[in-house]
Amino acid sequence: MASPSRPSIVATGLRKSYGDKVVLDGIDLEIAEGTIFALLGPNGAGKTTTVQILSTLIDADGGDARIGGHDLTREPDAVRGLIGVTGQFSAVDNLLTGRENLSLMADLRHLDRATGRRRAVELLEQFDLTEAAGKPVSTYSGGMRRRLDLAMTLVGEPRVIFLDEPTTGLDPRSRRAMWQIIRDLVAGGVTILLTTQYLEEADQLADRVAFLDHGRLIAEGTPRELKRLIPGGHVVLQFADLAGLDSAVHTLGATARDDAALTLRFPSDGGVGSLRSLLDQLDRASIDVASLSVHTPDLDDVFLTLTGQPDNERAMAR
């Protein structure tokens, strides 16, 4: 059996208030090295405050945290040497070229000229920006700007990266390209703490997910574990005519039917075994099914159930 990864980020009892408003109310986190941890929650839940504390941008009012074994309060410079931060809004300079932006970051990281030039070439190639390297960033597409933004974060080769809504505003193709870049980073041993407004993104990327609400962690686990908390998995069967629908109701028992759509909703976990059993029952009764669709709870359902947010407030922003 492979030994578990050591923790890269450990936080205990983190607290933060602004006046009478409690933003973080004693949260605990443990994030394994070389994994993606997604922190989700409604507006004002404390996600960005958590990232700001862990990335040494602001101080906590209480609690302790260690990044890569270094104490956040006593060794902030050591922590900063290990981390990189990509915020929701791009930090690139529109008047500079892509290459010049990377060179500027290399200077800020105190890399010597030769090392900085080498890192810029490597990152331009890694992020498919070589052809655009000499062009002003003002001419870049949104996806190119986000790739450059992340490339600038990587100039110092951080082992821990905080990604605060890294794909906001990107088209689906650019978003998936960014997902692959993130996966490649983790495959190289980098640890990522991700906040996102796209629950599908967390489902696709995260090894573990935590839901934050009113400054408290209310659930944590793998995406699969969290989705199991929520009932409501079902199969929707559609029939060619009302006679087929009636026969299916008689065969399967009490289920939710829709005569206008000629559909029948049947509780199911969506597993292969349960679907096979359901279809076998219908086959033995010589009932033809025109179409079948499976719905299992997703992270949207988990979010809605745990936080009680109405549909129009599901956006997971700062």
PDB file of C-alpha atoms in Angstrom:
ATOM      1  CA  MET A   1       0.000   0.000   0.000  1.00  0.00           C
ATOM      2  CA  ALA A   2       1.315   3.458  -0.919  1.00  0.00           C
ATOM      3  CA  SER A   3       2.021   5.708   2.045  1.00  0.00           C
ATOM      4  CA  PRO A   4      -0.238   8.760   2.341  1.00  0.00           C
ATOM      5  CA  SER A   5       1.120  12.126   1.213  1.00  0.00           C
ATOM      6  CA  ARG A   6       2.344  14.424   3.934  1.00  0.00           C
ATOM      7  CA  PRO A   7       0.308  17.570   4.537  1.00  0.00           C
ATOM      8  CA  SER A   8       1.380  20.643   2.580  1.00  0.00           C
ATOM      9  CA  ILE A   9      -1.102  23.050   4.179  1.00  0.00           C
ATOM     10  CA  VAL A  10      -2.308  22.719   7.769  1.00  0.00           C
ATOM     11  CA  ALA A  11      -4.581  25.279   9.411  1.00  0.00           C
ATOM     12  CA  THR A  12      -6.122  25.003  12.863  1.00  0.00           C
ATOM     13  CA  GLY A  13      -8.800  27.269  14.302  1.00  0.00           C
ATOM     14  CA  LEU A  14      -8.363  30.136  11.830  1.00  0.00           C
ATOM     15  CA  ARG A  15     -10.452  33.145  12.836  1.00  0.00           C
ATOM     16  CA  LYS A  16     -10.964  36.541  11.251  1.00  0.00           C
ATOM     17  CA  SER A  17     -13.395  39.365  11.978  1.00  0.00           C
ATOM     18  CA  TYR A  18     -13.948  42.850  10.621  1.00  0.00           C
ATOM     19  CA  GLY A  19     -15.552  44.806  13.406  1.00  0.00           C
ATOM     20  CA  ASP A  20     -18.627  42.878  14.540  1.00  0.00           C
ATOM     21  CA  LYS A  21     -18.684  40.751  11.385  1.00  0.00           C
ATOM     22  CA  VAL A  22     -17.151  37.305  11.842  1.00  0.00           C
ATOM     23  CA  VAL A  23     -15.695  36.169   8.515  1.00  0.00           C
ATOM     24  CA  LEU A  24     -13.900  33.000   9.647  1.00  0.00           C
ATOM     25  CA  ASP A  25     -15.096  31.233  12.760  1.00  0.00           C
ATOM     26  CA  GLY A  26     -12.359  28.742  13.614  1.00  0.00           C
ATOM     27  CA  ILE A  27     -11.793  26.641  10.500  1.00  0.00           C
ATOM     28  CA  ASP A  28      -9.448  23.643  10.249  1.00  0.00           C
ATOM     29  CA  LEU A  29      -7.807  22.499   7.006  1.00  0.00           C
ATOM     30  CA  GLU A  30      -5.331  19.779   6.123  1.00  0.00           C
ATOM     31  CA  ILE A  31      -4.308  19.546   2.461  1.00  0.00           C
ATOM     32  CA  ALA A  32      -2.052  16.758   1.263  1.00  0.00           C
ATOM     33  CA  GLU A  33       1.010  17.478  -0.831  1.00  0.00           C
ATOM     34  CA  GLY A  34       0.500  17.110  -4.576  1.00  0.00           C
ATOM     35  CA  THR A  35      -3.306  17.331  -4.478  1.00  0.00           C
ATOM     36  CA  ILE A  36      -6.032  19.777  -5.491  1.00  0.00           C
ATOM     37  CA  PHE A  37      -8.261  21.030  -2.694  1.00  0.00           C
ATOM     38  CA  ALA A  38     -11.345  23.042  -3.691  1.00  0.00           C
ATOM     39  CA  LEU A  39     -12.848  25.518  -1.227  1.00  0.00           C
ATOM     40  CA  LEU A  40     -16.449  26.301  -2.161  1.00  0.00           C
ATOM     41  CA  GLY A  41     -19.225  28.374  -0.655  1.00  0.00           C
ATOM     42  CA  PRO A  42     -21.728  31.170  -1.286  1.00  0.00           C
ATOM     43  CA  ASN A  43     -20.877  34.853  -1.522  1.00  0.00           C
ATOM     44  CA  GLY A  44     -19.309  36.131   1.691  1.00  0.00           C
ATOM     45  CA  ALA A  45     -18.603  32.653   3.061  1.00  0.00           C
ATOM     46  CA  GLY A  46     -14.935  33.471   3.740  1.00  0.00           C
ATOM     47  CA  LYS A  47     -13.195  31.734   0.821  1.00  0.00           C
ATOM     48  CA  THR A  48     -11.098  34.678  -0.349  1.00  0.00           C
ATOM     49  CA  THR A  49     -10.289  35.656   3.240  1.00  0.00           C
ATOM     50  CA  THR A  50      -8.944  32.133   3.798  1.00  0.00           C
ATOM     51  CA  VAL A  51      -6.744  32.411   0.702  1.00  0.00           C
ATOM     52  CA  GLN A  52      -5.520  35.862   1.754  1.00  0.00           C
ATOM     53  CA  ILE A  53      -4.535  34.597   5.206  1.00  0.00           C
ATOM     54  CA  LEU A  54      -2.781  31.459   3.933  1.00  0.00           C
ATOM     55  CA  SER A  55      -0.911  33.442   1.282  1.00  0.00           C
ATOM     56  CA  THR A  56       0.311  35.944   3.949  1.00  0.00           C
ATOM     57  CA  LEU A  57      -1.613  38.871   2.450  1.00  0.00           C
ATOM     58  CA  ILE A  58      -3.519  39.502   5.697  1.00  0.00           C
ATOM     59  CA  ASP A  59      -3.156  38.305   9.290  1.00  0.00           C
ATOM     60  CA  ALA A  60      -5.585  36.001  11.047  1.00  0.00           C
ATOM     61  CA  ASP A  61      -7.073  37.107  14.363  1.00  0.00           C
ATOM     62  CA  GLY A  62      -6.537  33.643  15.800  1.00  0.00           C
ATOM     63  CA  GLY A  63      -5.473  30.110  15.015  1.00  0.00           C
ATOM     64  CA  ASP A  64      -2.352  28.638  13.485  1.00  0.00           C
ATOM     65  CA  ALA A  65      -1.270  27.650   9.992  1.00  0.00           C
ATOM     66  CA  ARG A  66       1.756  26.002   8.408  1.00  0.00           C
ATOM     67  CA  ILE A  67       2.683  25.890   4.723  1.00  0.00           C
ATOM     68  CA  GLY A  68       5.302  23.338   3.741  1.00  0.00           C
ATOM     69  CA  GLY A  69       6.162  22.962   7.420  1.00  0.00           C
ATOM     70  CA  HIS A  70       6.753  26.700   7.945  1.00  0.00           C
ATOM     71  CA  ASP A  71       4.729  28.650  10.472  1.00  0.00           C
ATOM     72  CA  LEU A  72       2.694  31.356   8.767  1.00  0.00           C
ATOM     73  CA  THR A  73       3.239  33.942  11.509  1.00  0.00           C
ATOM     74  CA  ARG A  74       6.835  33.272  12.532  1.00  0.00           C
ATOM     75  CA  GLU A  75       8.246  32.419   9.083  1.00  0.00           C
ATOM     76  CA  PRO A  76       6.278  34.475   6.542  1.00  0.00           C
ATOM     77  CA  ASP A  77       9.279  34.949   4.222  1.00  0.00           C
ATOM     78  CA  ALA A  78       9.879  31.190   4.069  1.00  0.00           C
ATOM     79  CA  VAL A  79       6.197  30.674   3.277  1.00  0.00           C
ATOM     80  CA  ARG A  80       6.303  33.299   0.512  1.00  0.00           C
ATOM     81  CA  GLY A  81       9.251  31.486  -1.020  1.00  0.00           C
ATOM     82  CA  LEU A  82       7.120  28.359  -1.385  1.00  0.00           C
ATOM     83  CA  ILE A  83       3.860  29.783  -2.693  1.00  0.00           C
ATOM     84  CA  GLY A  84       2.349  31.392  -5.754  1.00  0.00           C
ATOM     85  CA  VAL A  85      -0.976  33.196  -6.052  1.00  0.00           C
ATOM     86  CA  THR A  86      -3.181  33.649  -9.111  1.00  0.00           C
ATOM     87  CA  GLY A  87      -6.107  35.910  -8.310  1.00  0.00           C
ATOM     88  CA  GLN A  88      -9.497  36.246  -9.927  1.00  0.00           C
ATOM     89  CA  PHE A  89      -8.347  39.291 -11.875  1.00  0.00           C
ATOM     90  CA  SER A  90      -5.345  39.100 -14.174  1.00  0.00           C
ATOM     91  CA  ALA A  91      -2.161  40.708 -12.839  1.00  0.00           C
ATOM     92  CA  VAL A  92      -0.439  41.050 -16.220  1.00  0.00           C
ATOM     93  CA  ASP A  93       0.684  44.400 -17.652  1.00  0.00           C
ATOM     94  CA  ASN A  94      -1.169  45.127 -20.900  1.00  0.00           C
ATOM     95  CA  LEU A  95       1.539  47.471 -22.194  1.00  0.00           C
ATOM     96  CA  LEU A  96       4.289  44.858 -21.955  1.00  0.00           C
ATOM     97  CA  THR A  97       4.762  41.791 -24.121  1.00  0.00           C
ATOM     98  CA  GLY A  98       4.297  38.310 -22.717  1.00  0.00           C
ATOM     99  CA  ARG A  99       8.055  37.837 -22.536  1.00  0.00           C
ATOM    100  CA  GLU A 100       8.524  41.183 -20.785  1.00  0.00           C
ATOM    101  CA  ASN A 101       5.867  40.310 -18.194  1.00  0.00           C
ATOM    102  CA  LEU A 102       7.719  37.109 -17.355  1.00  0.00           C
ATOM    103  CA  SER A 103      11.053  38.905 -17.228  1.00  0.00           C
ATOM    104  CA  LEU A 104       9.593  41.480 -14.846  1.00  0.00           C
ATOM    105  CA  MET A 105       8.358  38.706 -12.559  1.00  0.00           C
ATOM    106  CA  ALA A 106      11.787  37.056 -12.697  1.00  0.00           C
ATOM    107  CA  ASP A 107      13.332  40.359 -11.545  1.00  0.00           C
ATOM    108  CA  LEU A 108      10.820  40.616  -8.703  1.00  0.00           C
ATOM    109  CA  ARG A 109      11.772  37.061  -7.712  1.00  0.00           C
ATOM    110  CA  HIS A 110      15.468  38.153  -7.678  1.00  0.00           C
ATOM    111  CA  LEU A 111      16.475  35.605 -10.295  1.00  0.00           C
ATOM    112  CA  ASP A 112      19.713  36.311 -12.121  1.00  0.00           C
ATOM    113  CA  ARG A 113      19.393  37.386 -15.742  1.00  0.00           C
ATOM    114  CA  ALA A 114      20.312  34.026 -17.271  1.00  0.00           C
ATOM    115  CA  THR A 115      17.949  32.075 -15.001  1.00  0.00           C
ATOM    116  CA  GLY A 116      15.130  34.549 -15.602  1.00  0.00           C
ATOM    117  CA  ARG A 117      15.580  34.326 -19.365  1.00  0.00           C
ATOM    118  CA  ARG A 118      15.582  30.507 -19.202  1.00  0.00           C
ATOM    119  CA  ARG A 119      12.441  30.403 -17.074  1.00  0.00           C
ATOM    120  CA  ALA A 120      10.646  32.773 -19.468  1.00  0.00           C
ATOM    121  CA  VAL A 121      11.475  30.570 -22.459  1.00  0.00           C
ATOM    122  CA  GLU A 122      10.379  27.432 -20.597  1.00  0.00           C
ATOM    123  CA  LEU A 123       7.079  28.922 -19.455  1.00  0.00           C
ATOM    124  CA  LEU A 124       6.224  30.473 -22.822  1.00  0.00           C
ATOM    125  CA  GLU A 125       6.650  27.042 -24.364  1.00  0.00           C
ATOM    126  CA  GLN A 126       4.792  25.225 -21.567  1.00  0.00           C
ATOM    127  CA  PHE A 127       1.788  27.542 -21.868  1.00  0.00           C
ATOM    128  CA  ASP A 128       1.756  27.630 -25.675  1.00  0.00           C
ATOM    129  CA  LEU A 129       2.620  31.341 -25.795  1.00  0.00           C
ATOM    130  CA  THR A 130       5.881  31.244 -27.739  1.00  0.00           C
ATOM    131  CA  GLU A 131       4.405  32.683 -30.949  1.00  0.00           C
ATOM    132  CA  ALA A 132       2.768  35.531 -29.011  1.00  0.00           C
ATOM    133  CA  ALA A 133       5.751  36.182 -26.735  1.00  0.00           C
ATOM    134  CA  GLY A 134       6.752  39.403 -28.498  1.00  0.00           C
ATOM    135  CA  LYS A 135       3.248  40.834 -28.776  1.00  0.00           C
ATOM    136  CA  PRO A 136       1.679  43.280 -26.278  1.00  0.00           C
ATOM    137  CA  VAL A 137      -0.600  41.535 -23.812  1.00  0.00           C
ATOM    138  CA  SER A 138      -3.365  43.954 -24.843  1.00  0.00           C
ATOM    139  CA  THR A 139      -3.663  41.864 -28.030  1.00  0.00           C
ATOM    140  CA  TYR A 140      -4.088  38.548 -26.144  1.00  0.00           C
ATOM    141  CA  SER A 141      -7.364  36.655 -25.859  1.00  0.00           C
ATOM    142  CA  GLY A 142      -8.854  35.995 -22.426  1.00  0.00           C
ATOM    143  CA  GLY A 143      -7.511  32.447 -22.395  1.00  0.00           C
ATOM    144  CA  MET A 144      -4.009  33.602 -23.346  1.00  0.00           C
ATOM    145  CA  ARG A 145      -4.034  36.242 -20.600  1.00  0.00           C
ATOM    146  CA  ARG A 146      -5.018  33.675 -17.968  1.00  0.00           C
ATOM    147  CA  ARG A 147      -2.309  31.296 -19.152  1.00  0.00           C
ATOM    148  CA  LEU A 148       0.251  34.095 -18.952  1.00  0.00           C
ATOM    149  CA  ASP A 149      -1.034  35.046 -15.497  1.00  0.00           C
ATOM    150  CA  LEU A 150      -0.497  31.497 -14.263  1.00  0.00           C
ATOM    151  CA  ALA A 151       2.878  31.320 -16.005  1.00  0.00           C
ATOM    152  CA  MET A 152       3.965  34.426 -14.065  1.00  0.00           C
ATOM    153  CA  THR A 153       2.941  32.692 -10.847  1.00  0.00           C
ATOM    154  CA  LEU A 154       5.238  29.796 -11.771  1.00  0.00           C
ATOM    155  CA  VAL A 155       8.377  31.858 -12.437  1.00  0.00           C
ATOM    156  CA  GLY A 156       9.615  31.149  -8.908  1.00  0.00           C
ATOM    157  CA  GLU A 157       8.686  27.441  -9.158  1.00  0.00           C
ATOM    158  CA  PRO A 158       6.287  27.451  -6.169  1.00  0.00           C
ATOM    159  CA  ARG A 159       5.337  24.185  -4.505  1.00  0.00           C
ATOM    160  CA  VAL A 160       1.980  25.518  -3.295  1.00  0.00           C
ATOM    161  CA  ILE A 161      -0.335  27.559  -5.532  1.00  0.00           C
ATOM    162  CA  PHE A 162      -3.497  29.416  -4.560  1.00  0.00           C
ATOM    163  CA  LEU A 163      -5.891  29.738  -7.507  1.00  0.00           C
ATOM    164  CA  ASP A 164      -8.749  32.143  -6.800  1.00  0.00           C
ATOM    165  CA  GLU A 165     -11.346  31.545  -9.548  1.00  0.00           C
ATOM    166  CA  PRO A 166      -8.714  30.951 -12.252  1.00  0.00           C
ATOM    167  CA  THR A 167     -11.131  30.300 -15.141  1.00  0.00           C
ATOM    168  CA  THR A 168     -13.739  33.020 -14.569  1.00  0.00           C
ATOM    169  CA  GLY A 169     -14.825  34.480 -17.902  1.00  0.00           C
ATOM    170  CA  LEU A 170     -13.093  31.883 -20.074  1.00  0.00           C
ATOM    171  CA  ASP A 171     -14.858  30.066 -22.895  1.00  0.00           C
ATOM    172  CA  PRO A 172     -15.314  26.277 -22.475  1.00  0.00           C
ATOM    173  CA  ARG A 173     -12.287  25.378 -24.622  1.00  0.00           C
ATOM    174  CA  SER A 174      -9.962  27.749 -22.748  1.00  0.00           C
ATOM    175  CA  ARG A 175     -11.356  26.538 -19.432  1.00  0.00           C
ATOM    176  CA  ARG A 176     -10.587  22.914 -20.272  1.00  0.00           C
ATOM    177  CA  ALA A 177      -7.102  23.878 -21.450  1.00  0.00           C
ATOM    178  CA  MET A 178      -6.529  25.529 -18.066  1.00  0.00           C
ATOM    179  CA  TRP A 179      -7.805  22.378 -16.323  1.00  0.00           C
ATOM    180  CA  GLN A 180      -5.152  20.327 -18.092  1.00  0.00           C
ATOM    181  CA  ILE A 181      -2.440  22.781 -17.066  1.00  0.00           C
ATOM    182  CA  ILE A 182      -3.602  22.487 -13.453  1.00  0.00           C
ATOM    183  CA  ARG A 183      -3.586  18.685 -13.646  1.00  0.00           C
ATOM    184  CA  ASP A 184      -0.072  18.724 -15.079  1.00  0.00           C
ATOM    185  CA  LEU A 185       1.143  20.928 -12.235  1.00  0.00           C
ATOM    186  CA  VAL A 186      -0.254  18.536  -9.645  1.00  0.00           C
ATOM    187  CA  ALA A 187       1.270  15.577 -11.466  1.00  0.00           C
ATOM    188  CA  GLY A 188       4.596  17.332 -10.880  1.00  0.00           C
ATOM    189  CA  GLY A 189       3.982  17.431  -7.129  1.00  0.00           C
ATOM    190  CA  VAL A 190       2.511  20.934  -6.782  1.00  0.00           C
ATOM    191  CA  THR A 191      -0.249  21.454  -4.203  1.00  0.00           C
ATOM    192  CA  ILE A 192      -3.197  23.606  -5.262  1.00  0.00           C
ATOM    193  CA  LEU A 193      -5.868  25.330  -3.195  1.00  0.00           C
ATOM    194  CA  LEU A 194      -8.643  26.276  -5.605  1.00  0.00           C
ATOM    195  CA  THR A 195     -11.673  28.492  -5.243  1.00  0.00           C
ATOM    196  CA  THR A 196     -14.112  28.501  -8.135  1.00  0.00           C
ATOM    197  CA  GLN A 197     -17.592  29.621  -9.102  1.00  0.00           C
ATOM    198  CA  TYR A 198     -17.943  26.586 -11.385  1.00  0.00           C
ATOM    199  CA  LEU A 199     -18.987  23.535  -9.390  1.00  0.00           C
ATOM    200  CA  GLU A 200     -18.285  21.298 -12.376  1.00  0.00           C
ATOM    201  CA  GLU A 201     -14.697  22.548 -12.211  1.00  0.00           C
ATOM    202  CA  ALA A 202     -14.324  21.408  -8.619  1.00  0.00           C
ATOM    203  CA  ASP A 203     -15.943  18.071  -9.493  1.00  0.00           C
ATOM    204  CA  GLN A 204     -13.526  17.557 -12.393  1.00  0.00           C
ATOM    205  CA  LEU A 205     -10.330  18.692 -10.676  1.00  0.00           C
ATOM    206  CA  ALA A 206     -10.453  18.384  -6.912  1.00  0.00           C
ATOM    207  CA  ASP A 207      -9.186  15.453  -4.883  1.00  0.00           C
ATOM    208  CA  ARG A 208     -11.075  16.873  -1.909  1.00  0.00           C
ATOM    209  CA  VAL A 209     -13.732  19.560  -1.546  1.00  0.00           C
ATOM    210  CA  ALA A 210     -14.780  21.629   1.457  1.00  0.00           C
ATOM    211  CA  PHE A 211     -17.912  23.773   1.728  1.00  0.00           C
ATOM    212  CA  LEU A 212     -17.576  26.993   3.690  1.00  0.00           C
ATOM    213  CA  ASP A 213     -20.655  28.871   4.881  1.00  0.00           C
ATOM    214  CA  HIS A 214     -20.864  31.829   7.283  1.00  0.00           C
ATOM    215  CA  GLY A 215     -17.206  31.338   8.169  1.00  0.00           C
ATOM    216  CA  ARG A 216     -17.555  27.674   9.132  1.00  0.00           C
ATOM    217  CA  LEU A 217     -16.657  24.478   7.316  1.00  0.00           C
ATOM    218  CA  ILE A 218     -19.917  22.561   6.994  1.00  0.00           C
ATOM    219  CA  ALA A 219     -18.758  19.555   4.945  1.00  0.00           C
ATOM    220  CA  GLU A 220     -15.549  18.087   3.567  1.00  0.00           C
ATOM    221  CA  GLY A 221     -14.712  15.007   1.520  1.00  0.00           C
ATOM    222  CA  THR A 222     -14.042  13.729  -1.947  1.00  0.00           C
ATOM    223  CA  PRO A 223     -16.588  14.828  -4.584  1.00  0.00           C
ATOM    224  CA  ARG A 224     -17.989  11.281  -4.578  1.00  0.00           C
ATOM    225  CA  GLU A 225     -18.353  11.235  -0.790  1.00  0.00           C
ATOM    226  CA  LEU A 226     -20.136  14.591  -0.744  1.00  0.00           C
ATOM    227  CA  LYS A 227     -22.556  13.627  -3.505  1.00  0.00           C
ATOM    228  CA  ARG A 228     -23.522  10.529  -1.533  1.00  0.00           C
ATOM    229  CA  LEU A 229     -24.812  12.814   1.231  1.00  0.00           C
ATOM    230  CA  ILE A 230     -27.636  13.983  -1.015  1.00  0.00           C
ATOM    231  CA  PRO A 231     -30.625  11.786  -1.930  1.00  0.00           C
ATOM    232  CA  GLY A 232     -32.491  12.178  -5.190  1.00  0.00           C
ATOM    233  CA  GLY A 233     -30.792  10.004  -7.790  1.00  0.00           C
ATOM    234  CA  HIS A 234     -33.270   8.833 -10.401  1.00  0.00           C
ATOM    235  CA  VAL A 235     -33.836   7.499 -13.894  1.00  0.00           C
ATOM    236  CA  VAL A 236     -36.266   9.103 -16.343  1.00  0.00           C
ATOM    237  CA  LEU A 237     -37.859   6.695 -18.799  1.00  0.00           C
ATOM    238  CA  GLN A 238     -39.723   7.976 -21.845  1.00  0.00           C
ATOM    239  CA  PHE A 239     -42.250   5.916 -23.792  1.00  0.00           C
ATOM    240  CA  ALA A 240     -43.664   6.120 -27.293  1.00  0.00           C
ATOM    241  CA  ASP A 241     -47.290   6.152 -26.170  1.00  0.00           C
ATOM    242  CA  LEU A 242     -49.579   6.258 -23.144  1.00  0.00           C
ATOM    243  CA  ALA A 243     -50.141   2.494 -23.242  1.00  0.00           C
ATOM    244  CA  GLY A 244     -46.417   1.886 -22.747  1.00  0.00           C
ATOM    245  CA  LEU A 245     -46.353   4.384 -19.886  1.00  0.00           C
ATOM    246  CA  ASP A 246     -49.335   2.689 -18.186  1.00  0.00           C
ATOM    247  CA  SER A 247     -47.727  -0.727 -18.557  1.00  0.00           C
ATOM    248  CA  ALA A 248     -44.485   0.513 -17.030  1.00  0.00           C
ATOM    249  CA  VAL A 249     -46.310   2.021 -14.052  1.00  0.00           C
ATOM    250  CA  HIS A 250     -48.108  -1.299 -13.523  1.00  0.00           C
ATOM    251  CA  THR A 251     -44.819  -3.209 -13.728  1.00  0.00           C
ATOM    252  CA  LEU A 252     -42.594  -0.938 -11.669  1.00  0.00           C
ATOM    253  CA  GLY A 253     -45.116   0.218  -9.083  1.00  0.00           C
ATOM    254  CA  ALA A 254     -45.675   3.709  -7.717  1.00  0.00           C
ATOM    255  CA  THR A 255     -43.409   6.218  -9.457  1.00  0.00           C
ATOM    256  CA  ALA A 256     -43.613   9.844 -10.581  1.00  0.00           C
ATOM    257  CA  ARG A 257     -45.260   9.977 -14.006  1.00  0.00           C
ATOM    258  CA  ASP A 258     -45.790  12.780 -16.509  1.00  0.00           C
ATOM    259  CA  ASP A 259     -48.564  11.910 -18.964  1.00  0.00           C
ATOM    260  CA  ALA A 260     -47.906  14.947 -21.172  1.00  0.00           C
ATOM    261  CA  ALA A 261     -44.218  14.069 -21.651  1.00  0.00           C
ATOM    262  CA  LEU A 262     -44.867  10.293 -21.542  1.00  0.00           C
ATOM    263  CA  THR A 263     -42.140   9.947 -18.923  1.00  0.00           C
ATOM    264  CA  LEU A 264     -41.689   8.011 -15.736  1.00  0.00           C
ATOM    265  CA  ARG A 265     -39.249   8.948 -12.965  1.00  0.00           C
ATOM    266  CA  PHE A 266     -37.869   6.027 -11.005  1.00  0.00           C
ATOM    267  CA  PRO A 267     -35.527   6.264  -7.964  1.00  0.00           C
ATOM    268  CA  SER A 268     -32.066   4.905  -8.767  1.00  0.00           C
ATOM    269  CA  ASP A 269     -28.436   5.351  -7.779  1.00  0.00           C
ATOM    270  CA  GLY A 270     -27.526   5.317 -11.474  1.00  0.00           C
ATOM    271  CA  GLY A 271     -25.275   2.270 -11.098  1.00  0.00           C
ATOM    272  CA  VAL A 272     -24.919  -0.296 -13.873  1.00  0.00           C
ATOM    273  CA  GLY A 273     -26.462  -3.043 -11.732  1.00  0.00           C
ATOM    274  CA  SER A 274     -29.574  -1.066 -10.835  1.00  0.00           C
ATOM    275  CA  LEU A 275     -30.060   0.081 -14.432  1.00  0.00           C
ATOM    276  CA  ARG A 276     -29.709  -3.469 -15.716  1.00  0.00           C
ATOM    277  CA  SER A 277     -32.270  -4.702 -13.167  1.00  0.00           C
ATOM    278  CA  LEU A 278     -34.707  -1.948 -14.156  1.00  0.00           C
ATOM    279  CA  LEU A 279     -34.419  -2.666 -17.871  1.00  0.00           C
ATOM    280  CA  ASP A 280     -34.706  -6.423 -17.281  1.00  0.00           C
ATOM    281  CA  GLN A 281     -38.046  -5.868 -15.527  1.00  0.00           C
ATOM    282  CA  LEU A 282     -39.325  -3.890 -18.483  1.00  0.00           C
ATOM    283  CA  ASP A 283     -37.959  -6.417 -20.982  1.00  0.00           C
ATOM    284  CA  ARG A 284     -39.666  -9.323 -19.225  1.00  0.00           C
ATOM    285  CA  ALA A 285     -42.935  -7.396 -19.465  1.00  0.00           C
ATOM    286  CA  SER A 286     -42.283  -6.684 -23.181  1.00  0.00           C
ATOM    287  CA  ILE A 287     -42.355  -2.935 -22.600  1.00  0.00           C
ATOM    288  CA  ASP A 288     -40.300  -0.814 -25.008  1.00  0.00           C
ATOM    289  CA  VAL A 289     -38.515   2.286 -23.725  1.00  0.00           C
ATOM    290  CA  ALA A 290     -38.063   5.126 -26.215  1.00  0.00           C
ATOM    291  CA  SER A 291     -35.285   6.824 -24.228  1.00  0.00           C
ATOM    292  CA  LEU A 292     -33.599   6.769 -20.840  1.00  0.00           C
ATOM    293  CA  SER A 293     -31.689   9.416 -18.889  1.00  0.00           C
ATOM    294  CA  VAL A 294     -29.909   9.120 -15.549  1.00  0.00           C
ATOM    295  CA  HIS A 295     -29.607  11.865 -12.941  1.00  0.00           C
ATOM    296  CA  THR A 296     -27.366  11.510  -9.918  1.00  0.00           C
ATOM    297  CA  PRO A 297     -26.755  14.331  -7.418  1.00  0.00           C
ATOM    298  CA  ASP A 298     -23.893  16.637  -8.395  1.00  0.00           C
ATOM    299  CA  LEU A 299     -22.000  19.278  -6.453  1.00  0.00           C
ATOM    300  CA  ASP A 300     -24.677  21.828  -7.382  1.00  0.00           C
ATOM    301  CA  ASP A 301     -27.171  19.687  -5.459  1.00  0.00           C
ATOM    302  CA  VAL A 302     -24.758  19.384  -2.543  1.00  0.00           C
ATOM    303  CA  PHE A 303     -24.207  23.147  -2.505  1.00  0.00           C
ATOM    304  CA  LEU A 304     -27.901  23.929  -2.627  1.00  0.00           C
ATOM    305  CA  THR A 305     -28.768  21.428   0.096  1.00  0.00           C
ATOM    306  CA  LEU A 306     -25.960  22.329   2.494  1.00  0.00           C
ATOM    307  CA  THR A 307     -26.079  26.109   2.162  1.00  0.00           C
ATOM    308  CA  GLY A 308     -29.791  26.570   1.479  1.00  0.00           C
ATOM    309  CA  GLN A 309     -29.054  28.986  -1.376  1.00  0.00           C
ATOM    310  CA  PRO A 310     -31.830  29.514  -3.942  1.00  0.00           C
ATOM    311  CA  ASP A 311     -31.018  28.788  -7.584  1.00  0.00           C
ATOM    312  CA  ASN A 312     -30.305  32.416  -8.476  1.00  0.00           C
ATOM    313  CA  GLU A 313     -27.670  32.645  -5.713  1.00  0.00           C
ATOM    314  CA  ARG A 314     -25.630  29.583  -6.679  1.00  0.00           C
ATOM    315  CA  ALA A 315     -22.811  31.620  -8.171  1.00  0.00           C
ATOM    316  CA  MET A 316     -19.697  30.960  -6.129  1.00  0.00           C
ATOM    317  CA  ALA A 317     -17.932  34.276  -6.144  1.00  0.00           C
ATOM    318  CA  ARG A 318     -15.754  36.140  -3.726  1.00  0.00           C
TER     319      ARG A 318
END
